[in-house]
Short mmCIF file of C-alpha atoms and ligand atoms in Angstrom, two decimals:
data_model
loop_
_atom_site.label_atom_id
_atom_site.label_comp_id
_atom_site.label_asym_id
_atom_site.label_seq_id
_atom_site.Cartn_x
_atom_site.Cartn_y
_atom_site.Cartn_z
CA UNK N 16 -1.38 6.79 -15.08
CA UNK N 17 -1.79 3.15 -15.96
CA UNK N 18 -0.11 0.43 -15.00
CA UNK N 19 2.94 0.48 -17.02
CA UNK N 20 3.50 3.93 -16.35
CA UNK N 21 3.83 3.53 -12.30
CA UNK N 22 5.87 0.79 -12.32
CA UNK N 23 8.28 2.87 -14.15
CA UNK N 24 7.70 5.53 -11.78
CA UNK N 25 8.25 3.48 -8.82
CA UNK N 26 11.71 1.64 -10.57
CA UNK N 27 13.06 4.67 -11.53
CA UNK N 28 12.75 6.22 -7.94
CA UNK N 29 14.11 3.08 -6.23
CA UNK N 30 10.43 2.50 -5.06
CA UNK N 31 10.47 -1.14 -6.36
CA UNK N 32 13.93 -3.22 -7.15
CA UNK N 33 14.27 -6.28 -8.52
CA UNK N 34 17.59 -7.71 -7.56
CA UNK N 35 18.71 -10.39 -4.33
CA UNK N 36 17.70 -9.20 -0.98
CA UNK N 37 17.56 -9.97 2.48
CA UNK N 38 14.12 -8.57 3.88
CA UNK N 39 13.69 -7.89 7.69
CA UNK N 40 12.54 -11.25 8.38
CA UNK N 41 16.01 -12.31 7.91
CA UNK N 42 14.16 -14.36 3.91
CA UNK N 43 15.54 -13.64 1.08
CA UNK N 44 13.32 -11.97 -2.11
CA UNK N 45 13.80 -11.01 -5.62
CA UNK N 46 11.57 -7.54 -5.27
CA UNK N 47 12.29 -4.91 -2.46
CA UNK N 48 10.03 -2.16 -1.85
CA UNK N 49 10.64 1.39 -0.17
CA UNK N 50 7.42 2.98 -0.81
CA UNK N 51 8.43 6.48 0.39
CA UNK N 52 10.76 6.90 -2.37
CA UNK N 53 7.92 8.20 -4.47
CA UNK N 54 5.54 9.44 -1.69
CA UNK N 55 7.98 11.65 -0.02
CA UNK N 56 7.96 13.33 -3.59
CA UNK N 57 4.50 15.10 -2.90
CA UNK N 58 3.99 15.72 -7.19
CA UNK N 59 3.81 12.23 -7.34
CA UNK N 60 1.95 11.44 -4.29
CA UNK N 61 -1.26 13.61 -5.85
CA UNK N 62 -0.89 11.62 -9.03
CA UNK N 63 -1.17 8.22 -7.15
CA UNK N 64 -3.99 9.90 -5.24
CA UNK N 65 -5.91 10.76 -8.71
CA UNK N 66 -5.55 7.57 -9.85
CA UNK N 67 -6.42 5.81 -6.57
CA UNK N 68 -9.40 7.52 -6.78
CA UNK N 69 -10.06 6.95 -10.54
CA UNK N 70 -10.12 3.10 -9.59
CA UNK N 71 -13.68 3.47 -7.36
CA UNK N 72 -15.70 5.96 -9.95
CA UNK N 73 -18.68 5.71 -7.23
CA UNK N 74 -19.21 8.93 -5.19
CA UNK N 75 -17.91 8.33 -1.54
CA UNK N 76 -17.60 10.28 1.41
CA UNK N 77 -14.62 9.78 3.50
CA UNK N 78 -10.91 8.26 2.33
CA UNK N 79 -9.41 6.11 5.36
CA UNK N 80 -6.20 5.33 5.74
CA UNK N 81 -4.30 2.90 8.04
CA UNK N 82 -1.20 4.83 9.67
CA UNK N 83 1.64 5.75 8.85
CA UNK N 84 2.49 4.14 5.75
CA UNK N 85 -1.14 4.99 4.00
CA UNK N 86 -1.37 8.46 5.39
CA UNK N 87 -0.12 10.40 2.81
CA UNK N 88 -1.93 8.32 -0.14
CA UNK N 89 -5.06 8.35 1.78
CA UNK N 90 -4.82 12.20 1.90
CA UNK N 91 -3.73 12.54 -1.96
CA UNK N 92 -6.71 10.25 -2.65
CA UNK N 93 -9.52 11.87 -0.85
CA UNK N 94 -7.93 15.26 -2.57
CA UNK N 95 -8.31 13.88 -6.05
CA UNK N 96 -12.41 12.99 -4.86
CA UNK N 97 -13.34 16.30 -2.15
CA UNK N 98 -13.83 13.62 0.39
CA UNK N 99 -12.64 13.60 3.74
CA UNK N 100 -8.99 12.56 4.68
CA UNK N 101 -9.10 10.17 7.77
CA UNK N 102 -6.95 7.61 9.70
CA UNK N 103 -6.42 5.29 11.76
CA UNK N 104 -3.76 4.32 14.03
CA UNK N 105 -2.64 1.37 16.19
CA UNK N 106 -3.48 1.65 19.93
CA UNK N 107 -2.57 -1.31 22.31
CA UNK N 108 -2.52 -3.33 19.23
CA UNK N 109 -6.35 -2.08 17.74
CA UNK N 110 -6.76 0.18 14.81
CA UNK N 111 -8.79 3.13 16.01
CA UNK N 112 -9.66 6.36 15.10
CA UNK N 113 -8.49 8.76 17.15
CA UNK N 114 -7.94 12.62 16.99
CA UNK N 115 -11.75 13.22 16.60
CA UNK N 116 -11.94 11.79 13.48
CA UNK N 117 -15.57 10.54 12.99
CA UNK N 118 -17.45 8.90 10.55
CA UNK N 119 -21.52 8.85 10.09
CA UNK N 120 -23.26 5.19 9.87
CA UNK N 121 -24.62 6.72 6.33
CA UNK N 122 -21.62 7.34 5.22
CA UNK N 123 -19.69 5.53 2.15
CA UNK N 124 -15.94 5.15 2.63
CA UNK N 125 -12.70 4.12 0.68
CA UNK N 126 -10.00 2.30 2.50
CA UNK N 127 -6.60 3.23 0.82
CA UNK N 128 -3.43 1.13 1.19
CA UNK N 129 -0.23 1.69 0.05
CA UNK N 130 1.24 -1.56 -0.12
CA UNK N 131 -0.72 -4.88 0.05
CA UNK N 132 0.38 -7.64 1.41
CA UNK N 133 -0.94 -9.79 3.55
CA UNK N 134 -3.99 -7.05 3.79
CA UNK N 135 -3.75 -7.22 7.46
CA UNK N 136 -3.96 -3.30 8.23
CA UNK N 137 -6.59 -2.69 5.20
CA UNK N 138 -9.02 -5.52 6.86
CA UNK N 139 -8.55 -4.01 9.98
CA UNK N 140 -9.79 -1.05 9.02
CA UNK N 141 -12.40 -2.13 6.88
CA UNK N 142 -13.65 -3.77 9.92
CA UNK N 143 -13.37 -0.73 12.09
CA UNK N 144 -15.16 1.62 9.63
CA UNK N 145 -17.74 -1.73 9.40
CA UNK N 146 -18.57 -1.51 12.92
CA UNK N 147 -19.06 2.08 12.68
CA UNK N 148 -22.24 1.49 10.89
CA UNK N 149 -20.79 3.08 7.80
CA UNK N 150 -20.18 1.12 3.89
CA UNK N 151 -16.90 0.15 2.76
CA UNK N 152 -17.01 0.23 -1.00
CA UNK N 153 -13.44 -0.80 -1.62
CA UNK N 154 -9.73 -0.81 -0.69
CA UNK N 155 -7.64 1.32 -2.89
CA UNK N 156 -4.15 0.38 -3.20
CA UNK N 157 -1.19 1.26 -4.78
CA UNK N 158 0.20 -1.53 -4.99
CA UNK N 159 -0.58 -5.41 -4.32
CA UNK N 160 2.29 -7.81 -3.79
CA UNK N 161 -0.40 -10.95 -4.81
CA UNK N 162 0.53 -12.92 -1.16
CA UNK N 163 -1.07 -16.43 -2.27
CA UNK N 164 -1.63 -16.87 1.08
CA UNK N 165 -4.29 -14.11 0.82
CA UNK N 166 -7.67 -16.36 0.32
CA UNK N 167 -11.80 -15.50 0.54
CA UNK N 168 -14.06 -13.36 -1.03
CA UNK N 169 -12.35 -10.06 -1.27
CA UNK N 170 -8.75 -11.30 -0.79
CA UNK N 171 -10.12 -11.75 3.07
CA UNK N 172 -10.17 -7.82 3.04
CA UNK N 173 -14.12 -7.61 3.60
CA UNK N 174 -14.54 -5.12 0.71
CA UNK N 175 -13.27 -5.84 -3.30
CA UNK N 176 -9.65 -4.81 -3.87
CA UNK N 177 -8.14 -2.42 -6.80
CA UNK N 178 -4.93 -1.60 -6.96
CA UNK N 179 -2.64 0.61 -9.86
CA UNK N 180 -0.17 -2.14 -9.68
CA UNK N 181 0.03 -6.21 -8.88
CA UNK N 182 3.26 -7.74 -8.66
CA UNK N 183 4.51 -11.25 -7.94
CA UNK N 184 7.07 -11.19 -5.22
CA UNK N 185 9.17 -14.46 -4.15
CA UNK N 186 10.85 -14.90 -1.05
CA UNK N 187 12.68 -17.55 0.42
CA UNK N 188 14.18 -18.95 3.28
CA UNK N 189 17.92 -18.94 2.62
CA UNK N 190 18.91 -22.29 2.61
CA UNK N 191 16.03 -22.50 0.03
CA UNK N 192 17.08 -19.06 -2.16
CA UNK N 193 17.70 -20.16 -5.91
CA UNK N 194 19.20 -16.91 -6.43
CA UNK N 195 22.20 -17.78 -3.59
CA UNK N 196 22.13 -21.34 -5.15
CA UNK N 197 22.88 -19.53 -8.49
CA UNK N 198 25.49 -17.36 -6.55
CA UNK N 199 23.70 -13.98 -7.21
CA UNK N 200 25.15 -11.50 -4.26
CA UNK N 201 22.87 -10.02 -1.83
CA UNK N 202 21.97 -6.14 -2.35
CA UNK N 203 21.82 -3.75 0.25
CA UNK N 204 18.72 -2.02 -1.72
CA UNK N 205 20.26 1.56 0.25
CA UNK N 206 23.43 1.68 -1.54
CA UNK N 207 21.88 1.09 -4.85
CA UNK N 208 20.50 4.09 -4.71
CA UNK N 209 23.48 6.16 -3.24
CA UNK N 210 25.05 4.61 -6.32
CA UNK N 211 22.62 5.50 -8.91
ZN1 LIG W 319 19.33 -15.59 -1.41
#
């Protein structure tokens, strides 16, 4: 699938809306995402997963994923290659593997993402895979929000970023919002798609 052709996947699920909304940090944004309205859908899932993998041609040997929100991409992804599906998960704050899941200092890895924003979880586990002795060769996401306050080599992820879609999201603090200054309502993005 190319660009074009996820975006109007992830629209016409209610994966991505563009609209007036009020995220959980109380600013308002023109884009709101719900990622699991495509990846709970498991026939799309395995055709983000092909085309995750279609962005890093190179052979590698284990897909990681940060949990929860990358688990099910990372597993589609690593599918689509016959690599291993990994994860990692938060413990006391740290992203660790846990659950026995190993990888060898030879060993060449894909992070996957689902959403990128800040990059925050993807770096982390870059890092963690990094200090395992093993070789990042990218971060694999589906798709990047373009946070300009992402800077560095890499997008500060440590490894070179793909992903199937970039979009440019604003948000605002309200007293700020040109959308409420134009008198646009607020949407609650859930009953949009009772509606539709
Ligand atoms: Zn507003």
């Amino acid at each position: 699938m190319n660009a074009t052709e996820i975006l109007d996947v992830l629209s016409s699920h209610g994966a991505v809306m563009r609209g007036h909304f009020e995220l959980s940090s109380g600013r308002h944004s023109d884009l709101f995402v719900q990622k699991f309205r495509v990846l709970e859908r498991p026939r799309l899932a395995q055709r983000f997963g092909e085309s995750l993998a279609g962005l890093f041609p190179q052979d590698f040997d284990v897909v990681a994923a940060p949990a929860v929100g990358a688990v099910v991409l990372g597993f589609a992804t690593a599918l689509a290659s016959d690599a291993r599906s990994v994860f990692a998960e938060r413990v006391d704050g740290e992203m660790t593997f846990r659950r026995g899941f190993e990888i060898a200092p030879h060993e060449k890895v894909l992070v996957v993402e689902d959403v990128i924003t800040t990059g925050g979880s993807a770096r982390e586990v870059v890092d963690l895979v990094t200090r395992m002795g093993a070789e990042v060769i990218g971060v694999a996401a589906l798709l990047d929000r373009g946070d300009p306050a992402r800077s560095g080599p890499h997008g500060g992820l440590g490894a070179p970023l793909r992903a199937l879609v970039t979009l440019e999201v604003k948000s605002w603090e309200p007293s700020e919002c040109p959308l409420c200054a134009a008198g646009q309502p607020l949407e609650d993005p859930g009953s949009r798609r009772i509606a539709r």
